Short mmCIF file of C-alpha atoms in Angstrom, two decimals:
data_model
loop_
_atom_site.label_atom_id
_atom_site.label_comp_id
_atom_site.label_asym_id
_atom_site.label_seq_id
_atom_site.Cartn_x
_atom_site.Cartn_y
_atom_site.Cartn_z
CA MET A 1 -46.57 46.73 66.04
CA THR A 2 -45.44 45.21 69.30
CA ARG A 3 -44.80 41.52 69.84
CA GLY A 4 -48.28 41.22 71.40
CA ASP A 5 -49.90 42.73 68.27
CA GLU A 6 -48.22 40.23 66.00
CA THR A 7 -50.58 38.38 63.65
CA GLN A 8 -50.38 34.62 63.20
CA ASP A 9 -48.85 35.17 59.75
CA ASP A 10 -46.25 37.57 61.20
CA ALA A 11 -45.43 35.12 63.98
CA LEU A 12 -44.96 32.33 61.45
CA LEU A 13 -42.70 34.44 59.23
CA ASN A 14 -40.75 35.72 62.25
CA ALA A 15 -40.11 32.10 63.30
CA VAL A 16 -38.34 31.25 60.03
CA GLY A 17 -34.88 32.37 61.17
CA ALA A 18 -34.92 30.28 64.31
CA ALA A 19 -36.32 27.36 62.30
CA PHE A 20 -33.38 27.52 59.89
CA ALA A 21 -30.93 27.52 62.80
CA ARG A 22 -32.66 24.50 64.41
CA LEU A 23 -32.78 22.73 61.06
CA ARG A 24 -29.03 23.07 60.58
CA ARG A 25 -28.22 21.93 64.12
CA ARG A 26 -30.71 19.10 64.49
CA THR A 27 -30.55 17.51 61.03
CA ALA A 28 -26.92 16.59 61.66
CA LEU A 29 -28.05 14.52 64.66
CA VAL A 30 -30.16 12.10 62.59
CA ASP A 31 -28.57 8.64 62.39
CA VAL A 32 -27.80 7.94 58.74
CA ASP A 33 -25.76 5.26 57.04
CA PRO A 34 -22.85 5.83 56.95
CA PRO A 35 -22.77 8.23 59.91
CA VAL A 36 -21.91 11.88 59.26
CA THR A 37 -18.76 13.23 60.90
CA ARG A 38 -17.91 16.85 61.74
CA LYS A 39 -15.31 16.78 58.96
CA ASP A 40 -17.99 15.52 56.55
CA MET A 41 -20.07 18.62 57.27
CA ALA A 42 -17.27 20.98 56.21
CA ARG A 43 -16.33 18.87 53.20
CA ASN A 44 -19.96 18.73 52.12
CA GLN A 45 -20.14 22.51 51.99
CA VAL A 46 -16.98 22.83 49.88
CA ILE A 47 -17.91 19.98 47.52
CA ASN A 48 -21.40 21.39 46.94
CA ILE A 49 -20.06 24.87 46.21
CA VAL A 50 -17.61 23.50 43.64
CA ASP A 51 -20.25 21.19 42.16
CA GLU A 52 -22.92 23.88 41.89
CA ALA A 53 -20.61 26.60 40.54
CA ASP A 54 -21.77 28.32 37.41
CA GLY A 55 -18.33 28.44 35.83
CA GLU A 56 -14.98 28.17 37.54
CA MET A 57 -14.60 28.06 41.33
CA THR A 58 -11.58 29.33 43.23
CA VAL A 59 -10.59 29.28 46.88
CA GLY A 60 -11.65 32.94 47.02
CA GLY A 61 -15.04 31.92 45.65
CA ILE A 62 -15.35 29.28 48.37
CA ALA A 63 -14.50 31.92 51.00
CA TYR A 64 -17.10 34.29 49.57
CA GLN A 65 -19.82 31.61 49.41
CA LEU A 66 -19.16 30.47 52.99
CA THR A 67 -18.60 34.03 54.24
CA VAL A 68 -15.32 33.03 55.85
CA ASP A 69 -11.80 34.42 55.71
CA SER A 70 -9.73 33.22 52.73
CA SER A 71 -7.31 31.43 55.08
CA VAL A 72 -10.21 29.38 56.51
CA ALA A 73 -11.42 28.51 53.01
CA SER A 74 -7.87 27.62 52.00
CA ARG A 75 -7.59 25.15 54.89
CA MET A 76 -10.96 23.62 54.01
CA VAL A 77 -9.96 23.24 50.35
CA SER A 78 -6.56 21.82 51.30
CA ASP A 79 -8.30 19.21 53.44
CA CYS A 80 -10.47 18.21 50.47
CA ILE A 81 -7.43 18.04 48.19
CA THR A 82 -5.48 15.94 50.69
CA ALA A 83 -8.49 13.61 50.97
CA GLY A 84 -8.52 13.24 47.16
CA LEU A 85 -11.88 14.96 46.74
CA LEU A 86 -10.72 18.03 44.80
CA VAL A 87 -7.90 18.90 42.42
CA ARG A 88 -6.47 22.26 41.49
CA ALA A 89 -6.14 23.11 37.82
CA ALA A 90 -5.22 26.13 35.72
CA SER A 91 -8.20 28.23 34.72
CA GLN A 92 -9.26 27.86 31.11
CA CYS A 93 -10.26 31.54 31.16
CA ASP A 94 -7.16 32.97 32.86
CA GLY A 95 -4.08 30.76 33.16
CA ARG A 96 -2.85 32.80 36.13
CA ARG A 97 -5.76 31.58 38.26
CA THR A 98 -6.14 28.21 39.93
CA VAL A 99 -9.58 26.64 39.92
CA LEU A 100 -11.05 23.63 41.70
CA HIS A 101 -12.62 20.49 40.24
CA LEU A 102 -14.23 17.47 41.85
CA THR A 103 -12.37 14.19 41.49
CA PRO A 104 -14.21 10.87 41.05
CA ALA A 105 -13.85 10.42 44.84
CA GLY A 106 -15.35 13.88 45.35
CA ILE A 107 -18.28 13.00 43.11
CA ALA A 108 -18.81 9.76 45.05
CA LEU A 109 -18.75 11.66 48.35
CA ARG A 110 -21.18 14.26 46.96
CA ASP A 111 -23.54 11.40 46.07
CA ARG A 112 -23.10 9.85 49.54
CA PHE A 113 -23.95 13.19 51.14
CA SER A 114 -27.04 13.43 48.95
CA SER A 115 -28.13 9.98 50.08
CA GLN A 116 -27.54 10.91 53.73
CA HIS A 117 -29.58 14.11 53.32
CA ARG A 118 -32.45 12.14 51.81
CA GLN A 119 -32.29 9.63 54.66
CA ALA A 120 -32.44 12.47 57.20
CA PHE A 121 -35.30 14.18 55.34
CA GLU A 122 -37.30 10.97 55.17
CA HIS A 123 -36.67 10.24 58.85
CA ILE A 124 -37.63 13.72 60.01
CA THR A 125 -40.79 13.76 57.86
CA ARG A 126 -41.69 10.10 58.48
CA ASP A 127 -45.02 11.00 60.11
CA TRP A 128 -46.05 13.35 57.30
CA SER A 129 -48.34 12.38 54.44
CA GLN A 130 -46.57 11.74 51.15
CA ALA A 131 -48.31 14.78 49.66
CA LYS A 132 -47.10 17.06 52.49
CA ARG A 133 -43.56 15.64 52.25
CA LEU A 134 -43.38 16.20 48.48
CA GLU A 135 -44.89 19.69 48.72
CA PHE A 136 -42.36 20.69 51.39
CA ALA A 137 -39.51 19.21 49.33
CA ARG A 138 -40.66 21.17 46.27
CA LEU A 139 -40.95 24.41 48.23
CA LEU A 140 -37.58 23.89 49.93
CA VAL A 141 -35.87 23.31 46.57
CA ASP A 142 -37.64 26.38 45.13
CA TYR A 143 -36.43 28.46 48.10
CA ALA A 144 -32.85 27.21 47.73
CA ASP A 145 -32.92 27.88 43.98
CA ALA A 146 -34.22 31.42 44.53
CA ALA A 147 -31.50 32.04 47.12
CA ALA A 148 -28.85 30.72 44.72
CA GLU A 149 -30.03 33.14 42.03
CA LEU A 150 -29.21 36.11 44.25
CA GLY A 151 -25.55 35.69 43.34
CA THR A 152 -24.29 38.38 45.69
CA ARG A 153 -25.01 39.36 49.25
CA THR A 154 -27.96 41.67 49.43
CA THR A 155 -29.72 43.53 52.18
CA PRO A 156 -33.52 43.45 52.41
#
């Protein structure tokens, strides 16, 4: 099937990738209170990975989840530790490993990020009906949950 033979459904599904890229870029531009900084964006990723971990999270786990080199993940984690958002601790499963935990400041920042995301979502969908907004929110959460259940990188 050539691009010209594409059905409306195919066109919609083919547009998903570009939509995700636009979503990531443009959502960060919404004015929220307090404003989001570039550093906040990186910290948000690390904090959410630690918070959502099913079990212990290591720097290597952060690198895997973000698909970055371990040295990049190490710098990101070090920044969060320096900022008082994370602490390192000995693993309860294997004392030779170091795992990461959120501090009270990290939990507070996680909650601030959540509030900022809701503000951005409500701003972006402000012209939508409440029913459409809630349905999209439910489907987006379902999609994110399904993606999280994959656990490992897969190829379609």
